[in-house]
Coordinates of C-alpha atoms and ligand atoms in Angstrom, one line a residue:
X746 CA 135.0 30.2 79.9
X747 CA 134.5 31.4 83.5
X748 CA 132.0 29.9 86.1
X749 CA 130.3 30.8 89.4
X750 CA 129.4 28.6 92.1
X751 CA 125.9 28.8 92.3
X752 CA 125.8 26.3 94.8
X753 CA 126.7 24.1 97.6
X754 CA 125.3 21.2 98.7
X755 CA 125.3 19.2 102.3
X756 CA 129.1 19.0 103.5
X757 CA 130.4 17.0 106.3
X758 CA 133.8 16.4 107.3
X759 CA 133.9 13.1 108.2
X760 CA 137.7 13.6 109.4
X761 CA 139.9 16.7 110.4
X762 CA 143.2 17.5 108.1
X763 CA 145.9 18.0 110.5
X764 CA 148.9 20.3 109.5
X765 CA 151.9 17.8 108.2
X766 CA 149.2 15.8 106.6
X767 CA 148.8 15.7 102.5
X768 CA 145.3 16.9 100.7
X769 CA 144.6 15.1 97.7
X770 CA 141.4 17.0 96.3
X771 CA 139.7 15.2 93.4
X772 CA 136.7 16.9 91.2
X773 CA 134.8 16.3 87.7
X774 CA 131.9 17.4 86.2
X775 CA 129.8 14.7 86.9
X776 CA 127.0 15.9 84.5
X777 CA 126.0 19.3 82.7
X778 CA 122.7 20.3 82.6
X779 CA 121.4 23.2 81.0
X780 CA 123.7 26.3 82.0
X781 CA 124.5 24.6 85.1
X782 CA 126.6 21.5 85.7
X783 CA 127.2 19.7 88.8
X784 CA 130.8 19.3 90.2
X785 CA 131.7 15.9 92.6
X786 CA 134.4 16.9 95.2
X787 CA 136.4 14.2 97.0
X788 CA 138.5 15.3 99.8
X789 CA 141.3 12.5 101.3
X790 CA 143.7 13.3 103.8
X791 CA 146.8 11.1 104.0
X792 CA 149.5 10.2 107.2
X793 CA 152.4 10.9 106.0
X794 CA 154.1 8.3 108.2
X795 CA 151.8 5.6 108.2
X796 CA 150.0 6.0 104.2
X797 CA 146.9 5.6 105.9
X798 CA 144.3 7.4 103.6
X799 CA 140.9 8.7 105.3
X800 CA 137.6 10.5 103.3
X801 CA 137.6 14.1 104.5
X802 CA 134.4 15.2 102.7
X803 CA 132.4 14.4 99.7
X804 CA 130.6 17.3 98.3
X805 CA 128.9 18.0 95.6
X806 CA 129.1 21.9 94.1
X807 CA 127.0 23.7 91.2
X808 CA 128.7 25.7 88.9
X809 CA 127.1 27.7 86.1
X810 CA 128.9 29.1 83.2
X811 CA 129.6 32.8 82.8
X812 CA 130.1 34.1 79.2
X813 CA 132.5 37.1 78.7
X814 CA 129.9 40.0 78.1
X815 CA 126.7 38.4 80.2
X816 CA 123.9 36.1 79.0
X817 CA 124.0 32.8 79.2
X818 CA 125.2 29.7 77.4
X819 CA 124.0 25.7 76.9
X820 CA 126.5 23.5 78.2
X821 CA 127.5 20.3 75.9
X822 CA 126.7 16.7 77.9
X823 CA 129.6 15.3 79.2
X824 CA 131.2 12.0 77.5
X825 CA 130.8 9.4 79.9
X826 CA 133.4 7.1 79.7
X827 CA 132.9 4.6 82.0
X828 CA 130.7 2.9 84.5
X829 CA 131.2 5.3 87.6
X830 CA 130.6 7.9 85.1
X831 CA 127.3 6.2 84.1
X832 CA 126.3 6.1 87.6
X833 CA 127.4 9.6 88.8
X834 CA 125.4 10.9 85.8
X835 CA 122.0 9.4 86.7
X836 CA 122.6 10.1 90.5
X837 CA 123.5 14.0 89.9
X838 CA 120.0 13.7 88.4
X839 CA 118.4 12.9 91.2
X840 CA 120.7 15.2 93.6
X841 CA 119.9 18.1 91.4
X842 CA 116.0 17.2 92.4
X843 CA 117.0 17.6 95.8
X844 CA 118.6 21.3 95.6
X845 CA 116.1 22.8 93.7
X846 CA 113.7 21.5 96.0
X847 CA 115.0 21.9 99.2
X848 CA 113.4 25.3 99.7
X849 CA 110.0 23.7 99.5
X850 CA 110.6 21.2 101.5
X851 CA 112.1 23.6 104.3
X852 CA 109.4 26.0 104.2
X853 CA 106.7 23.1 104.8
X854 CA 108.8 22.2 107.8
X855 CA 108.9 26.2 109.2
X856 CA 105.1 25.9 108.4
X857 CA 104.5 22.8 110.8
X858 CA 107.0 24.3 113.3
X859 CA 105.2 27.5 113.5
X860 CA 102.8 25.6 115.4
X861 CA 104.6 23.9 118.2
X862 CA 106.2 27.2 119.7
X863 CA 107.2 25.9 123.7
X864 CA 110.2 27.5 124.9
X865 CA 110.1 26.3 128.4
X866 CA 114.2 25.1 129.1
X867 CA 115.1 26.6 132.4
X868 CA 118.5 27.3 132.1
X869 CA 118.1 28.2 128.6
X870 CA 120.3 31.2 127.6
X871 CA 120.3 34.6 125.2
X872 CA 121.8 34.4 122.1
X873 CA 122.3 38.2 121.9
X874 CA 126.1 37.8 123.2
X875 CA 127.0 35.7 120.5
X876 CA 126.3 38.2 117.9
X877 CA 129.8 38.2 115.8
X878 CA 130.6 40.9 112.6
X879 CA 133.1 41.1 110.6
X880 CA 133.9 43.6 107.1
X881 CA 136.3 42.4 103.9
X882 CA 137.9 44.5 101.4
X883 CA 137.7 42.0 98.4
X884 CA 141.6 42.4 97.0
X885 CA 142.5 40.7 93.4
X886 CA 144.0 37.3 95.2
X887 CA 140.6 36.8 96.3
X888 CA 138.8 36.4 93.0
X889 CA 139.0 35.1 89.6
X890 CA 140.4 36.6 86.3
X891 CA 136.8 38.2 86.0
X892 CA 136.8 40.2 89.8
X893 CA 134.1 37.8 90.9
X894 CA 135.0 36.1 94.4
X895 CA 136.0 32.8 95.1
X896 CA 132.9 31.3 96.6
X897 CA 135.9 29.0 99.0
X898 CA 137.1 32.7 99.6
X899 CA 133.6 33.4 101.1
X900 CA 133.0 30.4 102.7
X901 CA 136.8 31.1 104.4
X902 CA 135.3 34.1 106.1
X903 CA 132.3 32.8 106.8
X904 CA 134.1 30.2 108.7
X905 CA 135.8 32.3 110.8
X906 CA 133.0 34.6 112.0
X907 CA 131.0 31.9 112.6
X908 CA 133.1 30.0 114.5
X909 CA 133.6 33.1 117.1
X910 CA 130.3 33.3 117.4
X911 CA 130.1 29.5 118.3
X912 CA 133.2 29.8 120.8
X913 CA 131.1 32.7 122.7
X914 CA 128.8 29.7 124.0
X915 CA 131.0 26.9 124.5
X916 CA 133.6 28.7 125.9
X917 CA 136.5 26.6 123.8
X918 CA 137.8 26.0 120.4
X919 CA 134.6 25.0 118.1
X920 CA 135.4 22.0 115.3
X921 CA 133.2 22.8 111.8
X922 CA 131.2 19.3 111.4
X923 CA 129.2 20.6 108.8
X924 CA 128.0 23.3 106.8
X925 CA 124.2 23.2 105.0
X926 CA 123.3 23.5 101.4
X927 CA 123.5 27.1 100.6
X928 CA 123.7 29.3 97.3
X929 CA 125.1 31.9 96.2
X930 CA 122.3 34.5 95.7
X931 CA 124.3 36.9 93.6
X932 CA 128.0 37.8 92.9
X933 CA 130.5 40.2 94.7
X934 CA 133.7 42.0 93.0
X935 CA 137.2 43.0 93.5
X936 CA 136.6 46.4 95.3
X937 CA 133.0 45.4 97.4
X938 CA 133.0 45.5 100.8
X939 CA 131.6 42.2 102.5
X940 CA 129.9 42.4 105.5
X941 CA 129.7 38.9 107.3
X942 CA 127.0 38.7 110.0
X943 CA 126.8 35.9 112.4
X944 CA 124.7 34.9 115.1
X945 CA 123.8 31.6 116.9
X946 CA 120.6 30.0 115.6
X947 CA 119.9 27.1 118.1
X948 CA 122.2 24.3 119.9
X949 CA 121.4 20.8 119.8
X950 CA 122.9 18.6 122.1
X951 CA 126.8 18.3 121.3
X952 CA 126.2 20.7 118.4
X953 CA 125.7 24.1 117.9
X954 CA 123.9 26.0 114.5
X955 CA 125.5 29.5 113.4
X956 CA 124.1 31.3 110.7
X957 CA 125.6 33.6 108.8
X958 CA 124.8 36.5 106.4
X959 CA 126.8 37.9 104.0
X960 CA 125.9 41.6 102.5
X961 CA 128.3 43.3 99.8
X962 CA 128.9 46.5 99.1
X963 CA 130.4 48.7 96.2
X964 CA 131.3 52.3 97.2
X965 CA 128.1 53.8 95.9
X966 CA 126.3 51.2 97.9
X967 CA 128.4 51.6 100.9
X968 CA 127.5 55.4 101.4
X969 CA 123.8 55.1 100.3
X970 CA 124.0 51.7 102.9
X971 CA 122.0 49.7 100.8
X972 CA 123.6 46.3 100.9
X973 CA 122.9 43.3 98.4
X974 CA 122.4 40.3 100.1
X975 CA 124.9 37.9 98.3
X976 CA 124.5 34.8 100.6
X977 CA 123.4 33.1 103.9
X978 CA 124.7 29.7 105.0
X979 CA 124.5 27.6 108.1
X980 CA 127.3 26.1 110.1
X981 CA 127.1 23.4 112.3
X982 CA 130.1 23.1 115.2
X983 CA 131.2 20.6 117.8
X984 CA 133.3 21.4 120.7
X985 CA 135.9 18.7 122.2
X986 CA 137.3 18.6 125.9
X987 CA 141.3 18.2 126.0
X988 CA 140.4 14.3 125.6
X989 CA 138.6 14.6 122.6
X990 CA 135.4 13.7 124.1
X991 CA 132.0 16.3 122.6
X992 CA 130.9 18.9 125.1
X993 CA 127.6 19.7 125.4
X994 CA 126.0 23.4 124.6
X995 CA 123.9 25.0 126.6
X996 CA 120.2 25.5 125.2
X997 CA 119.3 28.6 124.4
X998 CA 116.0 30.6 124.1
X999 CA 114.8 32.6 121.2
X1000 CA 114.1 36.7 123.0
X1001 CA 113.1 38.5 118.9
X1002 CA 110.6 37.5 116.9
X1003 CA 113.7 37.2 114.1
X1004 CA 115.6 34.5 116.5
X1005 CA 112.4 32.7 116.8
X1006 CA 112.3 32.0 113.2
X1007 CA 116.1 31.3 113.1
X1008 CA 115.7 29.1 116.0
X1009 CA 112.9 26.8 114.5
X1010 CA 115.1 27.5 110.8
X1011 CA 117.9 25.1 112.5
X1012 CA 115.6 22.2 114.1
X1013 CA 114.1 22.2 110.2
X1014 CA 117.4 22.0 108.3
X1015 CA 119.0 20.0 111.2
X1016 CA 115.9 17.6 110.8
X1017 CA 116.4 17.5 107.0
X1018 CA 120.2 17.4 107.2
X1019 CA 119.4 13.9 109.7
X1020 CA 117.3 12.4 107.6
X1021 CA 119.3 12.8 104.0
X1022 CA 122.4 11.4 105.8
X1023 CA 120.1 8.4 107.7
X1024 CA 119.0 7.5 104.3
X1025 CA 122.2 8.0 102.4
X1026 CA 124.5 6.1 104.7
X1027 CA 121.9 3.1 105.3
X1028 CA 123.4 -0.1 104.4
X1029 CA 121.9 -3.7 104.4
X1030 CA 118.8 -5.1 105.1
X1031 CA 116.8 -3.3 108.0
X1032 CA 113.4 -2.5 108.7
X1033 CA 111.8 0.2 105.5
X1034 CA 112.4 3.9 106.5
X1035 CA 108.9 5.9 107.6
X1036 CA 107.9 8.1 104.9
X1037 CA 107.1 12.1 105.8
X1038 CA 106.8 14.9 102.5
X1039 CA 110.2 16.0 104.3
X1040 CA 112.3 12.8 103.4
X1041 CA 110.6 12.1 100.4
X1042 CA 113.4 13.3 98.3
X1043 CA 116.1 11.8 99.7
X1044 CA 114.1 7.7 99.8
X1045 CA 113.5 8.7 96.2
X1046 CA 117.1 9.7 95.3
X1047 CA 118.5 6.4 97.6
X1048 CA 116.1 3.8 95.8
X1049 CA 117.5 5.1 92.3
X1050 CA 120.9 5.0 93.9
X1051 CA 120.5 1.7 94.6
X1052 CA 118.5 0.4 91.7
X1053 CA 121.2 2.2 89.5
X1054 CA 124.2 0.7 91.5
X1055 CA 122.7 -2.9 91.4
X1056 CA 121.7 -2.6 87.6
X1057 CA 125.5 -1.2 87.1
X1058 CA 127.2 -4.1 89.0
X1059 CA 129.4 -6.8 87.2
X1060 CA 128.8 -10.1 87.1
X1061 CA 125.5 -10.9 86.4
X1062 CA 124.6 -14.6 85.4
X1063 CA 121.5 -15.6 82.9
X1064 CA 120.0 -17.9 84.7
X1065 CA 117.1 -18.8 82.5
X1066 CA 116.0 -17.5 79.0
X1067 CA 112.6 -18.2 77.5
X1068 CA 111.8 -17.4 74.2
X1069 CA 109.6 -20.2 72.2
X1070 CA 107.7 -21.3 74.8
X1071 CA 105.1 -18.9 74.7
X1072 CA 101.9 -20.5 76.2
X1073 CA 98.6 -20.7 74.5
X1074 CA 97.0 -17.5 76.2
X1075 CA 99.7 -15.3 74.8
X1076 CA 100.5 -16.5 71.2
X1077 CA 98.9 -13.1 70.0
X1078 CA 101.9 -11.8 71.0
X1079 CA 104.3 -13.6 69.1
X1080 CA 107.9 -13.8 70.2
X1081 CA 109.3 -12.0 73.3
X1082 CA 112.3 -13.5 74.7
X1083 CA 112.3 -13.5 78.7
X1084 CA 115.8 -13.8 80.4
X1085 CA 115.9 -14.3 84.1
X1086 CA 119.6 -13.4 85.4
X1087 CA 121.1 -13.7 88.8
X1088 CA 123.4 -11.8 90.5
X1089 CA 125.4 -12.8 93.8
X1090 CA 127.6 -10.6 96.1
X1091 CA 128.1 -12.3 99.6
X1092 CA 124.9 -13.1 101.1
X1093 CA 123.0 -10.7 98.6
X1094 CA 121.3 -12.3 96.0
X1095 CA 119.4 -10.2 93.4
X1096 CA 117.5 -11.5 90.0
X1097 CA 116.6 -9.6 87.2
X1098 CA 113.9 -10.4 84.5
X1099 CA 114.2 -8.6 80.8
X1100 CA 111.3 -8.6 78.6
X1101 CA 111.5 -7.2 74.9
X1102 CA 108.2 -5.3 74.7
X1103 CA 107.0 -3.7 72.0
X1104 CA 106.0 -0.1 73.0
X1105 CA 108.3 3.0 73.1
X1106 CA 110.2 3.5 76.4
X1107 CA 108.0 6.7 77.4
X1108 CA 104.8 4.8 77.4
X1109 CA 106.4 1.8 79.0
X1110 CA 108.0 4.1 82.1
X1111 CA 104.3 6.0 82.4
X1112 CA 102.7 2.6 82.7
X1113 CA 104.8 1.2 85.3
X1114 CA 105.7 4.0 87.2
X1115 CA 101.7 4.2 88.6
X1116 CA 101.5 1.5 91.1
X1117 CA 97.7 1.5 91.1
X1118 CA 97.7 -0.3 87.8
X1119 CA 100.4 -2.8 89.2
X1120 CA 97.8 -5.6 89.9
X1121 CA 97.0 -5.5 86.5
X1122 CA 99.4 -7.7 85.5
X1123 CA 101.4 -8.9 89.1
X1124 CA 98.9 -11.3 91.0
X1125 CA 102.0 -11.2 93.3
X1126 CA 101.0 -7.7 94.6
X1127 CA 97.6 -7.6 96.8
X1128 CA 97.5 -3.3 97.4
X1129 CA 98.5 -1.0 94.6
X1130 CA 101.9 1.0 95.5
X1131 CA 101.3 4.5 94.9
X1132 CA 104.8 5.6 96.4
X1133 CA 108.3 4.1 95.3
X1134 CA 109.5 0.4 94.9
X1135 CA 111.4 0.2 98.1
X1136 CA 109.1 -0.4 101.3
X1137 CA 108.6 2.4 103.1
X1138 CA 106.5 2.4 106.8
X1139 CA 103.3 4.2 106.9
X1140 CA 101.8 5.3 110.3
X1141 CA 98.5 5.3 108.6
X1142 CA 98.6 1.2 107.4
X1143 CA 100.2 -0.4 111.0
X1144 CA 101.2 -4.0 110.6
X1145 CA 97.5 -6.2 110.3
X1146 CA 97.4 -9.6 111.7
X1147 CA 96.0 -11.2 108.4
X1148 CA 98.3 -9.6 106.2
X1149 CA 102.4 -10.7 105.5
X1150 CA 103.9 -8.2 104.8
X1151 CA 107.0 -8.2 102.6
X1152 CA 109.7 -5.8 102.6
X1153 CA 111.1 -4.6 99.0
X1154 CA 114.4 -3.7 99.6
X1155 CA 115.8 -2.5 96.4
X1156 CA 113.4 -3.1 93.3
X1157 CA 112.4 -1.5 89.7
X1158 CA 112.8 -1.1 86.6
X1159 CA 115.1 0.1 83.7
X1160 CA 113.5 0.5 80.7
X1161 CA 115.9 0.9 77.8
X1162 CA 114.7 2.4 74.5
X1163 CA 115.0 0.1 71.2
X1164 CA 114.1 2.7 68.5
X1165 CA 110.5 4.5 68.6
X1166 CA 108.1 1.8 68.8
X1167 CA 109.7 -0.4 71.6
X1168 CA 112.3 -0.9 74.6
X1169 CA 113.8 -3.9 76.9
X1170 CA 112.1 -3.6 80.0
X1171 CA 114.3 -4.9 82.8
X1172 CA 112.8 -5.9 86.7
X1173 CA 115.5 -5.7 89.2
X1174 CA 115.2 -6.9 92.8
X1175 CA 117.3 -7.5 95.6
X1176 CA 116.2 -10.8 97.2
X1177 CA 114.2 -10.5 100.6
X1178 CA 113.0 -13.5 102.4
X1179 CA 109.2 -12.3 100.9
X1180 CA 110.3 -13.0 97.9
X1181 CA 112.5 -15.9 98.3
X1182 CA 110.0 -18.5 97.8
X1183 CA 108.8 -17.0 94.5
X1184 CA 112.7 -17.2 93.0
X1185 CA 113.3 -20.3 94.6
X1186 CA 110.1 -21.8 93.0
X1187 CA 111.6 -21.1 89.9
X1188 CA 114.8 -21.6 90.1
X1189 CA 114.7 -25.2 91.0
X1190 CA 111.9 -25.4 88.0
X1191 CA 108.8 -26.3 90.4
X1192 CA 106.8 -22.7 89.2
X1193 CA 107.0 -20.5 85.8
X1194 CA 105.4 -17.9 88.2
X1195 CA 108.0 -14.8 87.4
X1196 CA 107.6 -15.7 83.4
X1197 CA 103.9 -16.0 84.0
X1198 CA 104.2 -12.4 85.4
X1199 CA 106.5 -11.2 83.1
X1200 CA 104.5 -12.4 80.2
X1201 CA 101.3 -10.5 81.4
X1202 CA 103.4 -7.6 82.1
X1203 CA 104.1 -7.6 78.3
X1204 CA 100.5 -8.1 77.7
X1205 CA 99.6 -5.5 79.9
X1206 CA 101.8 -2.7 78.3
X1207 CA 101.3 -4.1 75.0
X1208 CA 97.3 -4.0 75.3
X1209 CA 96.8 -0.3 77.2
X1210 CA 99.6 1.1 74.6
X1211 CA 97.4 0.0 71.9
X1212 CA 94.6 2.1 73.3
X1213 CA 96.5 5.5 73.7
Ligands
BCO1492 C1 135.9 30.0 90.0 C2 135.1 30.2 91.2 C3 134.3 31.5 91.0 C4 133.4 31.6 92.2 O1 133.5 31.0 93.2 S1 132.1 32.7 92.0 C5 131.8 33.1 93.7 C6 130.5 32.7 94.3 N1 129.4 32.7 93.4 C7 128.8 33.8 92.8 O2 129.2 34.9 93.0 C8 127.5 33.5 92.0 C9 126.4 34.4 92.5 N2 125.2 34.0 91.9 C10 124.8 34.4 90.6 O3 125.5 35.0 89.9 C11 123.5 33.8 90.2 O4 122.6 33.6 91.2 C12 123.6 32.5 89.3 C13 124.4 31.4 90.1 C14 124.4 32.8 88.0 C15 122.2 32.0 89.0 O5 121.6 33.0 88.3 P1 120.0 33.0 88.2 O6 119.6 34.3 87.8 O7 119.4 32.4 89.4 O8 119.8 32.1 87.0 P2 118.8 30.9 86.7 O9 117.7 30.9 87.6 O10 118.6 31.0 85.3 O11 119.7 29.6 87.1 C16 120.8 29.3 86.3 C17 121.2 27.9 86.5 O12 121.5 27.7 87.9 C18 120.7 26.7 88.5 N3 120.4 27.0 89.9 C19 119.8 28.0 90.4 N4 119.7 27.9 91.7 C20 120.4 26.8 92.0 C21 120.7 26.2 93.3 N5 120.3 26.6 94.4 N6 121.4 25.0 93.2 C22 121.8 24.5 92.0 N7 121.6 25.1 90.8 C23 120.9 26.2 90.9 C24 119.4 26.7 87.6 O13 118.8 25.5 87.8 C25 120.0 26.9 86.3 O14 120.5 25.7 85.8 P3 120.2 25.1 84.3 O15 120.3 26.3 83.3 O16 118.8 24.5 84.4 O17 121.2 24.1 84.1

């Protein structure tokens, strides 16, 4: 059947596609949810003289599925077929977090903003001029079998408003660098009028922020003018000097009340838009990002990322198993075999400890996703966690003589279900020089301390499920 975009997320081009070059434009549901199902986009551009292939853009797109006649209708999972499919499943999860709560997390931005209003730039100048509008007739090549219009279609025209309006301040030929997660608030038809409204929001340094709205109109609506308001997005431009090099914006200052909130709107989504792509794009060990309420989503989505990757990756070694040694404390338990395995990529080293514990997967993720109870059954961790496994800097707790403190990098667990009473609890954690010693210890046989842990970490889930 027939679906709508209902959204867009983030999308940067990383690269422009010159004309002569070939598009290759790659897409698959990565999962379906309930009526909604997210869509990964890859763009590549190729030379076609030199073969050299570059990443335009990677987006991700939500559809939801439109049933002739109205109402709605359950999507069937997706087969997932192999390990990228695994991975893009558990990660559109997590992304999917992210969009539906990005409002949230913008308005507790505005909130904070709301308080620091200094507008003091000298040669800061008016917006007003930069006001751009534009009307569409929606004819049938714009839209689908159904009359609805291609959301590309409407991001087309957005494009090209918005990028007037950005020209009117730099005075040259704006490049799009990004456009912000939008949605599509409702649908428009073959026949509606679309009225695209754009204005400059705020400029940054090299960049400028152009928002645009977007009201459609049937004939009724159109003489009655009483528009539907079918979408806003934000664009984000650069402009470049004959030698490629960025130019810089003027500032400008907010003269309405309505540009005031717009302008604070683009240091919020400019702030979020940083952060997510900071996070994303972090590679190798470096110092643990700060945490704020703002980037919370995006550490949590780029810890599972990277717990999910690492767990997915080929190539991992048992290192050690134990399964009858079982010391004299924990013989109530009876058997649990341990396995220690190793895994080595370059200089990355990263172990992994599975325990077969017997309590169902629900009660074992409950347990060990609250950090508090963590030195419970790890003598290894001094202060409870209360926030994620990767290390994350908090102004609050500044770095204390008499403590070490050592950064988790990428660390967790994956707790797979074995029926209804039990699972296979598996520890993953990329090697830091904190917890060096520990693995060293053990793997040269001088300390049992990770099966010592693991074993009271079955005791532990063992002993509190036995009390729910
Ligand atoms: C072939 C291309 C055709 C096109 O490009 S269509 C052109 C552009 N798009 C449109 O015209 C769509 C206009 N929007 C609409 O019709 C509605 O807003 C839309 C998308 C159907 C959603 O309707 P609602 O009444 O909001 O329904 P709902 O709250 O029950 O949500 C339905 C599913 O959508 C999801 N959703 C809502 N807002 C979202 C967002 N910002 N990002 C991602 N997903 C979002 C929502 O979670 C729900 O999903 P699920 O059922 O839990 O799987």
């Amino acid at each position: 059947m027939s679906c709508v975009t209902a959204s867009m997320d983030d999308i940067e081009f990383e690269e422009a596609a010159r004309v002569g070059q070939i598009i290759a434009i790659r897409t698959k549901v990565n999962r379906a949810f309930k009526t909604s199902m997210e869509v990964g986009i890859k763009v590549t551009v190729q030379d076609v003289l030199t073969n050299a292939e570059k990443i335009v853009s990677v987006a991700y797109a939500t559809y939801v599925a439109k049933p002739v006649g109205g109402g709605k209708v359950e999507l069937k999972p997706v087969q997932l077929l192999s390990a990228e499919d695994h991975l893009e499943h558990s990660l559109a999860f997590e992304r999917r977090r992210i969009r539906l709560g990005y409002v949230q997390v913008f308005q507790k931005l505005m909130q904070e903003s709301n308080k620091e209003d200094t507008f003091e730039e000298k040669d800061a100048v008016s917006t007003e001029h930069t006001h751009v509008q534009s009307t569409e007739l929606v004819l049938p090549p714009h839209a689908n079998h159904h009359g609805n219009t291609f959301g590309g279609q409407i991001m087309a025209w957005m494009q090209t408003v918005a990028s007037i309006s950005a020209s009117r301040l730099c005075r040259s030929h704006p490049l799009l660098k990004a456009v912000n997660m939008f949605k599509f608030w409702g649908p428009s038809f073959v026949g509606d009028r679309l009225v695209f409204k754009a204005i400059v929001n705020n400029t940054f340094h090299n960049s400028v922020e152009v928002g645009v709205r977007v009201e459609a109109y049937n004939c009724e609506e159109w003489i009655k003018d009483q528009p539907r308001h079918i979408n806003s997005a934000f664009l984000i431009f650069n402009a470049l000097n004959d030698k490629g090099e960025l130019l810089p914006f003027p500032r400008v200052k907010p003269t309405a009340q309505d540009s005031v909130r717009r302008y604070h709107g683009a240091i919020a989504r400019r702030r979020i838009r940083l952060t997510r792509k900071c996070i994303l794009s972090a590679k190798g060990d470096k110092p643990s990002d700060a945490w704020e309420t703002s980037n919370q989503a995006y550490l949590s989505y780029s810890n599972i990322a990277a717990l999910t990757r690492l767990a997915g990756k080929p190539g991992w070694d048992i290192t050690k198993t134990l399964d009858n040694v079982i010391p004299f404390e924990f013989s109530m338990l009876g058997f649990r075999p341990v396995k220690i395995w190793t895994h080595e990529e370059g200089a990355v080293l990263s172990f992994k400890v599975e325990m077969q514990v017997k309590v169902p997967s629900h009660v074992a993720f409950s347990l060990l996703s609250d950090f508090s109870l963590r030195q419970r059954w790890d003598r290894h961790f001094l202060e409870p966690y209360t926030v994620a496994v990767r290390s994350v800097t908090l102004r609050a707790v500044p770095p204390r003589p008499e403590f070490c403190r050592s950064e988790i990098l990428c660390a967790g667990f994956q707790i797979h279900s074995e029926g209804s009473s039990s699972c296979t609890v598996c520890y993953f954690n990329q090697v830091t020089s904190g917890v060096m010693p520990y693995l060293a210890a053990n793997l040269t046989g001088s300390s049992k301390s990770i099966e010592d842990t693991a074993l009271e970490c079955i005791k532990f889930l063992e002993l509190e499920d036995s009390k729910c």
